[in-house]
Coordinates of C-alpha atoms in Angstrom, one line a residue:
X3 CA -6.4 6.3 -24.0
X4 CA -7.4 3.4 -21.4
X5 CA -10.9 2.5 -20.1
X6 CA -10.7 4.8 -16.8
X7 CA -12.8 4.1 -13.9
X8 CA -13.8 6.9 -11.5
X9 CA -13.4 6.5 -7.7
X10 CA -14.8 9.1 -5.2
X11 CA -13.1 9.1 -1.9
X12 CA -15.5 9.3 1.1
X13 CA -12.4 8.9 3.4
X14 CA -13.0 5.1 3.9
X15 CA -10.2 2.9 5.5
X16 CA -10.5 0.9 2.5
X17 CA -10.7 2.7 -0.5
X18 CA -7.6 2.0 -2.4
X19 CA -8.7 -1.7 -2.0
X20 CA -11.4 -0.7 -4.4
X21 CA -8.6 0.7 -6.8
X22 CA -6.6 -2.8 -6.4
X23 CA -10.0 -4.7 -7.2
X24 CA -10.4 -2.6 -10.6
X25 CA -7.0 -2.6 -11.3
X26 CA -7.3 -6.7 -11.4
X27 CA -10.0 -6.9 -13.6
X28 CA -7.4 -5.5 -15.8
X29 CA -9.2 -1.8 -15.7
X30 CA -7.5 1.3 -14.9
X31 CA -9.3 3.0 -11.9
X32 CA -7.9 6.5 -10.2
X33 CA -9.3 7.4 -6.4
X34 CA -10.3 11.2 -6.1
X35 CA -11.3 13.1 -3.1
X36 CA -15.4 13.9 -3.0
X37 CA -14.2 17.7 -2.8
X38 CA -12.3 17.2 -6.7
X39 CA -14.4 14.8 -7.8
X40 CA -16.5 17.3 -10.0
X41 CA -13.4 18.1 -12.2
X42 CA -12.9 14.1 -12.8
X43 CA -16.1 13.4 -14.5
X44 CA -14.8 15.3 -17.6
X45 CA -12.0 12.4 -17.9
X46 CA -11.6 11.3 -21.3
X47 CA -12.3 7.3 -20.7
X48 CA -14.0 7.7 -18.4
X49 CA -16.8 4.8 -18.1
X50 CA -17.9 4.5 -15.0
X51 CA -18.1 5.9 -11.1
X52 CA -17.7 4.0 -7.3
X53 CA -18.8 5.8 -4.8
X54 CA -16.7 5.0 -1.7
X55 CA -17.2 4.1 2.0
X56 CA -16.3 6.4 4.6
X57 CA -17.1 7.7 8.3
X58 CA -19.2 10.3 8.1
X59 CA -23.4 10.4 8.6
X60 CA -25.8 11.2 5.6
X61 CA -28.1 12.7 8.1
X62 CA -25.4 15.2 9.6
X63 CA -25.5 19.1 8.5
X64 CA -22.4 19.3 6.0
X65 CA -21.9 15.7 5.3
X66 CA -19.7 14.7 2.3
X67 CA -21.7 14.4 -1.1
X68 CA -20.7 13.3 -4.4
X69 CA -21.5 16.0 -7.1
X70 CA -24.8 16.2 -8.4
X71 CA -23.4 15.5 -11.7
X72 CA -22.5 12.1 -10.8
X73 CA -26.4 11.0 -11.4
X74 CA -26.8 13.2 -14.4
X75 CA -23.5 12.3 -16.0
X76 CA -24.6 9.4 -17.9
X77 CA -22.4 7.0 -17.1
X78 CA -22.6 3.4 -14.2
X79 CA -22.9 4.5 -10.6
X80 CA -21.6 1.8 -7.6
X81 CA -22.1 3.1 -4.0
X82 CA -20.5 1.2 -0.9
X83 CA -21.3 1.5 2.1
X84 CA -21.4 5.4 2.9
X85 CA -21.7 5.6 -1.4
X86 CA -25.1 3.6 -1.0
X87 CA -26.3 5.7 1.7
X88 CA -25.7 9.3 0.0
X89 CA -26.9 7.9 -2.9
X90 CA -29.9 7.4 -2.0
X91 CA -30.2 10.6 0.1
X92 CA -29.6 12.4 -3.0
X93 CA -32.0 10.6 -5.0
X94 CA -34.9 11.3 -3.0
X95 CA -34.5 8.3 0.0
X96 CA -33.3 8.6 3.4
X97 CA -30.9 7.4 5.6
X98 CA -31.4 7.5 9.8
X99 CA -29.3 6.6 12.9
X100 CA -29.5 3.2 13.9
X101 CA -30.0 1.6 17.3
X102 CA -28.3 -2.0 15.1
X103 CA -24.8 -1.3 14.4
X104 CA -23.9 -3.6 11.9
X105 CA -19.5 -4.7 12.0
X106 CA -18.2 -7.5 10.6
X107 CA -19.3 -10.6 9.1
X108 CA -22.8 -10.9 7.4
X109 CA -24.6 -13.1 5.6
X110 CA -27.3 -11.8 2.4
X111 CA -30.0 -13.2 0.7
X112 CA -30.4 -12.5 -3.0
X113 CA -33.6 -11.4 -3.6
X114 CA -33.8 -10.3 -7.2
X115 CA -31.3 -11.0 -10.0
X116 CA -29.7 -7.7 -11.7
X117 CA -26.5 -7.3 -13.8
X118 CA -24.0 -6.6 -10.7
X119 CA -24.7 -10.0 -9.4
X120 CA -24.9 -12.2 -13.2
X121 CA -23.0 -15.2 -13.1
X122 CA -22.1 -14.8 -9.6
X123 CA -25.1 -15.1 -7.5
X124 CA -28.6 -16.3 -8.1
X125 CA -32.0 -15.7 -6.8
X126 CA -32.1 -17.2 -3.6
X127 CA -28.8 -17.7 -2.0
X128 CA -26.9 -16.8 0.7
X129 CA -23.7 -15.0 0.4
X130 CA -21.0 -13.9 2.9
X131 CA -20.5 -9.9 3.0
X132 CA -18.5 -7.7 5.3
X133 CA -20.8 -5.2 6.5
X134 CA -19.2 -1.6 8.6
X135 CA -22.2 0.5 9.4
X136 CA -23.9 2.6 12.2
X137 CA -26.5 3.8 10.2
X138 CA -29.4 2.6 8.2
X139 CA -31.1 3.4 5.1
X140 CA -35.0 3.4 5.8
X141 CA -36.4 4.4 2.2
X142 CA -34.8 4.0 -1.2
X143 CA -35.6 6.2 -4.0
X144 CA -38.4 5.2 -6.3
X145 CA -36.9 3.9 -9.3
X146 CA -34.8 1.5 -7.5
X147 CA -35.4 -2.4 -6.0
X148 CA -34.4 -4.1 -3.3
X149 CA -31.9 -7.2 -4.9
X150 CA -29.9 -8.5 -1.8
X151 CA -30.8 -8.0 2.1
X152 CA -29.2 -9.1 5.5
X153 CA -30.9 -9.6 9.1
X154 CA -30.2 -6.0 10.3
X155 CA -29.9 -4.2 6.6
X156 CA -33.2 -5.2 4.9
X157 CA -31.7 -2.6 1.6
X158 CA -28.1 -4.7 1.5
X159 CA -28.2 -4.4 -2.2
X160 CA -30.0 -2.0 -4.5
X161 CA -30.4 -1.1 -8.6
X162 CA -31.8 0.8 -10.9
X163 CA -31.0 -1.3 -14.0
X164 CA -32.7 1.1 -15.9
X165 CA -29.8 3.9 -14.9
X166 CA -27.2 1.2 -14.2
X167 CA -27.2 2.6 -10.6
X168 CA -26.2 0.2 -8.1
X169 CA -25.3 0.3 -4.8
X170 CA -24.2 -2.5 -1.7
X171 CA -24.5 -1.9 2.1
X172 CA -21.5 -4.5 2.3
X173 CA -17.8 -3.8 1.2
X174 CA -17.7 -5.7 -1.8
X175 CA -13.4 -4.4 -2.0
X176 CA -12.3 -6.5 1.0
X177 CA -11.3 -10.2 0.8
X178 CA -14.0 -11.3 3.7
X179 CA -16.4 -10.5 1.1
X180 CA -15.5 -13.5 -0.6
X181 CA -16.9 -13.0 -4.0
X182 CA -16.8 -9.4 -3.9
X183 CA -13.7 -8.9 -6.4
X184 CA -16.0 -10.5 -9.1
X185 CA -18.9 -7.8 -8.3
X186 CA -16.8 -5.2 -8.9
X187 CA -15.3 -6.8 -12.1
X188 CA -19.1 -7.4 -13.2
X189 CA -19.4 -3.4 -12.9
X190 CA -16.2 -2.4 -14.6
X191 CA -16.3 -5.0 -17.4
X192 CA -20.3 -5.5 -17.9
X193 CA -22.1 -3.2 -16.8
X194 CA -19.5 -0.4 -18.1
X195 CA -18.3 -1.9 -20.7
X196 CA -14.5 -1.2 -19.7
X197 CA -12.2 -3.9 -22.4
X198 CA -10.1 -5.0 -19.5
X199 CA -7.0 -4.4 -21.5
X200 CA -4.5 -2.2 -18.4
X201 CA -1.6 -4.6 -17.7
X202 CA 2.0 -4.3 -16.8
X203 CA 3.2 -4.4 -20.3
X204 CA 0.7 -1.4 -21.7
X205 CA 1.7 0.6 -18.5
X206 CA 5.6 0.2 -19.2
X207 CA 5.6 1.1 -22.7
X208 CA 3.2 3.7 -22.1
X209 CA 5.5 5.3 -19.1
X210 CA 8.7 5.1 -21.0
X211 CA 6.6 7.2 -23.9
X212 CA 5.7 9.9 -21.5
X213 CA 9.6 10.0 -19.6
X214 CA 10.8 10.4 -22.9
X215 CA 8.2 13.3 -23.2
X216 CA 8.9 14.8 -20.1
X217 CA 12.6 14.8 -19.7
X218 CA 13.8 15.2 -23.4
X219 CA 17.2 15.7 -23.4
X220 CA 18.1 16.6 -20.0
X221 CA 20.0 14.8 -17.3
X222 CA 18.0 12.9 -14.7
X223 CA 19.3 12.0 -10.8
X224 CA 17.9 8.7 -9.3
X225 CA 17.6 8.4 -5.3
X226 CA 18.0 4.6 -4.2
X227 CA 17.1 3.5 -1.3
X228 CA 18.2 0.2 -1.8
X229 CA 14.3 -1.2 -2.0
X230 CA 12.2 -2.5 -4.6
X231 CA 10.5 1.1 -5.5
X232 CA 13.3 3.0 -6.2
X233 CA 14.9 0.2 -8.0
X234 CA 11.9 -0.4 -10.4
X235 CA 11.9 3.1 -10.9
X236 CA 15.9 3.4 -11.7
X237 CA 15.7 0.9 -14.1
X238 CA 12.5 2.4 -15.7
X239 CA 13.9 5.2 -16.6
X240 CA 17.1 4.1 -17.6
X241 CA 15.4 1.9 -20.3
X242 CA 14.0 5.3 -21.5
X243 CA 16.3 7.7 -21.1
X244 CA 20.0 5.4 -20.9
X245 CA 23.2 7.3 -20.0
X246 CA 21.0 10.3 -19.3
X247 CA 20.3 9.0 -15.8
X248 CA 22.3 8.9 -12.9
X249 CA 21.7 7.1 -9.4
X250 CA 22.9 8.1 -6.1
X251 CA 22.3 5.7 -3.0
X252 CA 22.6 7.2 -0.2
X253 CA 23.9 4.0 2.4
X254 CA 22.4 5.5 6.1
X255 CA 24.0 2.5 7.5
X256 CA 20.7 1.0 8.6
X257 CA 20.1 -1.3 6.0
X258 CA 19.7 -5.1 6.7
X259 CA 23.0 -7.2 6.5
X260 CA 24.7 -7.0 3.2
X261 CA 21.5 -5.2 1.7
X262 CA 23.9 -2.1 0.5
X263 CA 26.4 -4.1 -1.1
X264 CA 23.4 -6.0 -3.1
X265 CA 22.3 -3.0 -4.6
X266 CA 25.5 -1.7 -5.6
X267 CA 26.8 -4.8 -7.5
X268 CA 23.1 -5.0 -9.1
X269 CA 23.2 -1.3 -10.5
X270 CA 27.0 -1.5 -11.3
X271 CA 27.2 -4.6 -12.7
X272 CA 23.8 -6.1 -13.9
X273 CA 22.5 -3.1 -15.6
X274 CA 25.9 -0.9 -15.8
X275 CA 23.9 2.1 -14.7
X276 CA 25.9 5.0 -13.8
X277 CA 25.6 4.7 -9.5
X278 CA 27.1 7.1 -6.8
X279 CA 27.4 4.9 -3.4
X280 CA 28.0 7.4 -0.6
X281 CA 28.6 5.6 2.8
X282 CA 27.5 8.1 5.2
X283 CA 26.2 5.5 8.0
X284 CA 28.5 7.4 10.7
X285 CA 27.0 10.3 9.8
X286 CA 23.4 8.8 10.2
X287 CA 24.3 7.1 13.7
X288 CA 25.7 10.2 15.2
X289 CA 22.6 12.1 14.0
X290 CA 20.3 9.6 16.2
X291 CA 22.4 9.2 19.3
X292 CA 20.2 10.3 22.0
X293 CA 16.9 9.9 20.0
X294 CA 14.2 7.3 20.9
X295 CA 10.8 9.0 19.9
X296 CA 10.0 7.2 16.5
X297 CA 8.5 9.8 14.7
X298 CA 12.2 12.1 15.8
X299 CA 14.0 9.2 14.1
X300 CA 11.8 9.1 11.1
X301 CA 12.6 12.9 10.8
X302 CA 16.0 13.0 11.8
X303 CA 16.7 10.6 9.3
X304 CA 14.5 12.0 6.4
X305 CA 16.2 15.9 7.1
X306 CA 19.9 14.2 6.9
X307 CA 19.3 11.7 4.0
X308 CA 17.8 15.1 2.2
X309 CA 20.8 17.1 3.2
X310 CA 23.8 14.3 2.0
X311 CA 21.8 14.0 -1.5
X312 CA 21.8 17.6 -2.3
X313 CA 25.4 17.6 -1.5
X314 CA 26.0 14.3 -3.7
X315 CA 23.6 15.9 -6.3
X316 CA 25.6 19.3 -6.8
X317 CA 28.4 16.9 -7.7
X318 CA 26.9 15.4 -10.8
X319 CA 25.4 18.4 -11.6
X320 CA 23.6 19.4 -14.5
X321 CA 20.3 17.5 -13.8
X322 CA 17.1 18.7 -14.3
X323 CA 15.0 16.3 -12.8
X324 CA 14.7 14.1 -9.4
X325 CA 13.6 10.4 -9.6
X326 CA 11.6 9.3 -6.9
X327 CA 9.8 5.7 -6.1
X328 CA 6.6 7.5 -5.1
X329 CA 4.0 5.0 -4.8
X330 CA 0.0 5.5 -5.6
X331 CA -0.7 5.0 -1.7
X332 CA 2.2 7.2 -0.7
X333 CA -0.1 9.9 -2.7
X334 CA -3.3 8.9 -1.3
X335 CA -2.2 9.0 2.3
X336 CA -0.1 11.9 2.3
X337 CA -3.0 13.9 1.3
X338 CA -6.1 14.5 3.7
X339 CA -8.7 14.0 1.8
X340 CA -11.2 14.1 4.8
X341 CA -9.4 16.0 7.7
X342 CA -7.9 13.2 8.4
X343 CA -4.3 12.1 10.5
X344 CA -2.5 10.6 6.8
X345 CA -0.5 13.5 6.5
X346 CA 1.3 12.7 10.0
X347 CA 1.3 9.3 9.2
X348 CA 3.2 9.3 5.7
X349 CA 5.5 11.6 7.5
X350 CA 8.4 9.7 6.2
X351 CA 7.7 9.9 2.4
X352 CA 8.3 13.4 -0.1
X353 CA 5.5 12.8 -2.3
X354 CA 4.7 16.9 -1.6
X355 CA 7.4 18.2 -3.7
X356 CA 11.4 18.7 -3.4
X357 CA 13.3 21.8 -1.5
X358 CA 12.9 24.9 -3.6
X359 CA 16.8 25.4 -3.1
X360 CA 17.2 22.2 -5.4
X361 CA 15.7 23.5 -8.7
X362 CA 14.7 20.5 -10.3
X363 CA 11.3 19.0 -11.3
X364 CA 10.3 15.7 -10.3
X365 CA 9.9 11.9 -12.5
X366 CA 7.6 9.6 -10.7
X367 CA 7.1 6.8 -13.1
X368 CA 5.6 4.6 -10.1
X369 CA 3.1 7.0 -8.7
X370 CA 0.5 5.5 -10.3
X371 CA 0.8 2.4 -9.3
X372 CA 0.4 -0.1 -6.2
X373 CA 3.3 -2.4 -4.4
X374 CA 2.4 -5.5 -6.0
X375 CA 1.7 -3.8 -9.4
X376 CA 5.3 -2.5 -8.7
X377 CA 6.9 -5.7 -9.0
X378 CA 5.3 -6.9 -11.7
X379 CA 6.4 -4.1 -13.2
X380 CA 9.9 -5.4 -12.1
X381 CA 9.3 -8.7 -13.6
X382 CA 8.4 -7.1 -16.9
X383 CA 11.7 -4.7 -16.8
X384 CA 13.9 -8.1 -16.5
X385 CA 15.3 -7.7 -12.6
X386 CA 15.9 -10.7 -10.4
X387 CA 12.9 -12.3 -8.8
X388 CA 14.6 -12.7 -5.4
X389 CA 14.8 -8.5 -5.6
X390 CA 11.7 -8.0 -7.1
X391 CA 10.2 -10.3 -4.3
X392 CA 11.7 -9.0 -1.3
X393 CA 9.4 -8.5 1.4
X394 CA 8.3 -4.0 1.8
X395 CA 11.3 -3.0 3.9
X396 CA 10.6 0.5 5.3
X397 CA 13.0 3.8 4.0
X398 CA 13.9 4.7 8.0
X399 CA 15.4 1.3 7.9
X400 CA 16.4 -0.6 11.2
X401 CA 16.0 2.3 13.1
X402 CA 12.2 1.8 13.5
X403 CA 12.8 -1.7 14.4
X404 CA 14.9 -0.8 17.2
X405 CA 12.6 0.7 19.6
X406 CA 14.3 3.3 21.7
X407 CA 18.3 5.0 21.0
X408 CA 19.8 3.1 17.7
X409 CA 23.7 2.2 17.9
X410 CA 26.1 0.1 16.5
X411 CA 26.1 -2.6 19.1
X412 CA 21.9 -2.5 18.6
X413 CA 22.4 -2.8 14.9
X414 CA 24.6 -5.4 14.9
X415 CA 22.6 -7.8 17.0
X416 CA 19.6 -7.2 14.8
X417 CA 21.1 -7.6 11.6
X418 CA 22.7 -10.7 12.9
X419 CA 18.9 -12.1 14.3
X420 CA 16.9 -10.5 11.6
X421 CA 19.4 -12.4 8.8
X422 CA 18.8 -15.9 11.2
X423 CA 14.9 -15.9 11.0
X424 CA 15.0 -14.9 7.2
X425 CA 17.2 -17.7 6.3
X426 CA 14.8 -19.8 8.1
X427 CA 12.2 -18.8 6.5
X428 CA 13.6 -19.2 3.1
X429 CA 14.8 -23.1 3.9
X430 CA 11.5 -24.1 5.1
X431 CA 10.0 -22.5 1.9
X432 CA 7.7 -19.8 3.3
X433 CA 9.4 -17.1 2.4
X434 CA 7.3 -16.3 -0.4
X435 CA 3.8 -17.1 1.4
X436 CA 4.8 -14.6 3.9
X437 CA 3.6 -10.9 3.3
X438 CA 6.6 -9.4 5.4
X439 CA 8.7 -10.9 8.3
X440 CA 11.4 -9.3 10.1
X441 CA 12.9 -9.1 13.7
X442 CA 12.7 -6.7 16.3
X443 CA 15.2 -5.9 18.6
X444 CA 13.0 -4.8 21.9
X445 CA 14.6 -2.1 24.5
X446 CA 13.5 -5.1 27.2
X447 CA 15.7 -6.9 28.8
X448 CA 15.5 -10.9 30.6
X449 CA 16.8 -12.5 33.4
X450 CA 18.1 -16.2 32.6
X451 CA 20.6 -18.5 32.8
X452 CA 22.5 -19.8 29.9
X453 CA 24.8 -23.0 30.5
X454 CA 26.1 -22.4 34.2
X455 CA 26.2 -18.8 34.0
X456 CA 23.4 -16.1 35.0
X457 CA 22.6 -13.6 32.0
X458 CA 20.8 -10.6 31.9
X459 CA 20.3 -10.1 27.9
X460 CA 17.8 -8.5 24.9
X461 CA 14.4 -9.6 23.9
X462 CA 13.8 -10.2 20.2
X463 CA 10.5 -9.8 18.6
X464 CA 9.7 -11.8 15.2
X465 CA 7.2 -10.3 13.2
X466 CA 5.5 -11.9 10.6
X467 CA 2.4 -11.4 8.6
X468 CA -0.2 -12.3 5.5
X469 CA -1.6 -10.1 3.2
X470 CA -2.9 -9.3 -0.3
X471 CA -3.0 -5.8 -0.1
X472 CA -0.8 -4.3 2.9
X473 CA -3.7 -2.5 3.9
X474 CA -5.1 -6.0 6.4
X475 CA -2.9 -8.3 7.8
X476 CA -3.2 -11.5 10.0
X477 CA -0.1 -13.1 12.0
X478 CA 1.7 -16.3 9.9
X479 CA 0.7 -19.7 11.7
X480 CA 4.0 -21.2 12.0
X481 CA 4.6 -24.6 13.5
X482 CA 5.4 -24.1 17.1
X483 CA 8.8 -26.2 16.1
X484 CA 9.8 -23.6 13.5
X485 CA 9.7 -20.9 15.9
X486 CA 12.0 -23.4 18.5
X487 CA 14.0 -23.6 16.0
X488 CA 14.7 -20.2 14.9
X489 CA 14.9 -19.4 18.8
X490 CA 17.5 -21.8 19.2
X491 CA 19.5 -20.2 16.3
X492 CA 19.5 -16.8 17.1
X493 CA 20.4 -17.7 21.2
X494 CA 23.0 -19.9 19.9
X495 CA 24.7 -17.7 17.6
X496 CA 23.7 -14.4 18.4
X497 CA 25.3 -13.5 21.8
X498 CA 23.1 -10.5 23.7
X499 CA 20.3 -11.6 23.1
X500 CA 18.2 -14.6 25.8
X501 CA 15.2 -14.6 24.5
X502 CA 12.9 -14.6 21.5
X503 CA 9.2 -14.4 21.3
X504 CA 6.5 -14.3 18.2
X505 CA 4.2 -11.3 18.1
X506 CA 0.6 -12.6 17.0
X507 CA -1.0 -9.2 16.7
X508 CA -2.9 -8.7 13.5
X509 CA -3.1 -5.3 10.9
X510 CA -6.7 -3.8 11.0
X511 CA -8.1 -2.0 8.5
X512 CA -7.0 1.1 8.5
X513 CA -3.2 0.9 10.0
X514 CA -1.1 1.7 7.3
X515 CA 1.8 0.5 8.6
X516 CA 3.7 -2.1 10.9
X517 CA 6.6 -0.2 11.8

């Protein structure tokens, strides 16, 4: 059994981040709602807690708490944020509204050394935090000390060395917090004692052990969706279970251009894995004519692509299981841990369970896991980097990048653009620095004039963004004569559309996705 570390949701934007951050000090870490967390402690592995941020106030009537057992338990507590302030209302401090709201960047002072900060900062020094707080701690409980402290938040940093209790006013999980990722591998690896042994290659062999478990001998049926998920997750289980497994891609037409014929000679061909290709793209369109409302596309789309599996399903027959490329974040958002909107939001994913109509039991090697630990895990399974690396393409497809009624003409032009600013992007070498990119195809239309002729054409948006995590973003800073030139391009060759501009908008914390 691995090292497990603990994480109790407080409904922060910015939890999972804390997950990643454990996860790359090679430590397996599992996030837990404060209202389940009591169940968790009995873990077996289990070497440590974090104590989340969130929105709430300590000082509120019926405020979120962790479990009393946390403090008793025995084991390394690390509060952030909202986890340093209940802490310490639990322990016998308190924690008041503040007239200083504190957002953004901060500097601390180290006051006193302790294990959290050993080998990263000393006695003395000034450190870049991120700090997201309207309240303030005014009293910490007895047996701790004051180790770090900024301008407005004079208790930054606490411990209790002699409990290993620690606690941080700043988010130590976000990457404006410079040196925060090597805190929090201090307090998995030191201060818990976790071995640091989780990696790619312990997960797969341990994952193809438990879908031989849970399958047996019984047949298996695979949804593609022509990403890198559900590919990782095909090939998974075919290295398990073999000839046991059938996939089924369901083509709704909206893929990028060429995408669907990828995946088919990759599945057919390069792993000779038993594949169904159903083209039902008119089926798809006709479903959406009339439909602009995002959210009605998402759902149109998700009801029909259920509806065309279960008939392609009955087909094979004889399966007992459903595959799905369910993703650790898909689980986290789609449940609402803290009342809040992440069940609307994750609309689009069926991480809640399948249709009782379709009698089978579901195989989600991936749920565990995050998009980037996803394709390492394609890496270690043998598939080609230039899949594996594909920028996250959405399951709705074009259709949410096509703001407004989706149709043929629409989906040509965009494919056309979207395939344009991508091959530019690969020639000038930036494909891979680049966190996602893709076109838009905007419902405005611009006056011009194109050679001697007046025109009266489409707007496309590019879109393009960095990240390590998907969960912040900032725009890409391309040369001003990249962008000419990929404008040129897609005037020049893709007729309907006069005009191209570059969204700059960032990804805050918080917005789970672009689309």
């Amino acid at each position: 059994m691995q090292d497990r570390i603990l994480i109790v949701d407080f409904g922060s934007q910015v939890t999972q981040l804390i997950a990643r951050r454990v996860r790359e000090a090679g430590v397996y870490s599992e996030i837990v709602p404060f209202q389940a967390a009591e169940k968790a402690l009995d873990w077996p592995g289990l070497k440590g807690i974090i104590l989340s941020g969130g929105p709430a106030s300590v000082h509120e009537g019926g405020s979120p708490r962790a479990p009393d057992r946390v403090f008793t338990r025995g084991l390394p507590v690390l509060g952030i944020c909202y986890g340093e302030q209940t802490m310490c209302a639990q322990l016998g401090g308190s924690v008041e509204p503040s007239g200083h709201r504190e957002f953004g960047k901060a500097f601390v002072e180290v006051k006193e050394p302790n294990a959290l900060f050993d080998g990263v900062w000393n006695r003395g020094e000034r450190h870049q935090v991120w700090m997201s707080h309207g309240d303030r701690i005014t009293a910490i409980p007895r047996s701790f000390k004051v180790v770090a402290a900024t301008e407005g938040a004079p208790f930054a940093a606490i411990a209790d060395e002699t409990r290993q209790f620690y606690a941080t006013q700043f988010h130590m999980e976000v990457v404006h917090t410079p040196d925060g990722a090597r805190l929090l591998a201090n307090f998995v690896r030191e201060i818990c004692g976790c071995k640091g042994t989780w990696s790619m290659a312990s997960f797969k062999a341990e994952m193809i052990a438990r879908i031989k478990k849970q399958v047996g001998f019984e047949r298996v049926i695979c949804g593609l969706s022509g990403g890198v998920d559900s590919a990782v997750t095909a090939v998974l289980i075919h290295e398990a279970i073999g000839e046991q497994l059938t996939c089924i891609f369901v083509d709704h037409g909206l893929m990028r251009l060429n995408e669907a014929d990828e995946v088919v000679q990759l599945f057919r061909k390069a792993y000779n894995i038993p594949l169904v290709h159903v083209d039902a793209s008119r089926q798809f369109l006709a479903a959406l004519e009339g439909i602009s409302d995002p959210e009605a596309k998402r759902k149109t789309i998700g009801k029909l692509f259920i509806e065309v599996f279960e008939v392609e399903a009955k087909k094979v027959g004889g399966a007992a299981f459903l595959a799905q490329g369910t993703l650790y974040p898909d689980v986290i958002e789609s449940v609402s841990f803290t009342g809040g909107p992440s069940v609307t939001i994750k609309s689009h994913h069926n991480v809640g369970g399948l249709p009782e109509r379709m009698h089978m039991k579901l195989v989600e090697p991936l749920r565990e896991l995050f998009k980037d630990e996803v394709r390492l895990l394609g890496q270690e399974l043998g598939l080609p980097q230039h899949f594996v690396g594909r920028h996250p393409f959405p399951g709705p497809g074009l259709a949410i990048r096509i703001p407004g009624e989706v149709g043929p003409e629409a989906l040509d032009l965009l494919r056309r653009a979207d395939r344009i600013y991508l091959d530019e992007i690969r020639k000038a070498g930036l494909y891979d620095a680049i966190w996602q990119a893709f076109a838009v195809l905007t419902p405005v239309r611009s006056v011009g004039v194109m050679g001697d002729a007046r025109t009266y054409d489409r707007v496309l948006a590019l879109r393009a963004v960095t990240s390590t995590d998907g969960m912040t973003a900032e725009s890409f800073p391309f040369d001003h004569s990249f962008l000419t030139h990929v404008a040129t391009r897609i005037i020049n060759e893709v007729k309907g559309i006069s005009r191209v501009v570059y969204d700059v908008t960032s990804k805050p914390p918080g917005t789970i996705e672009w689309e």
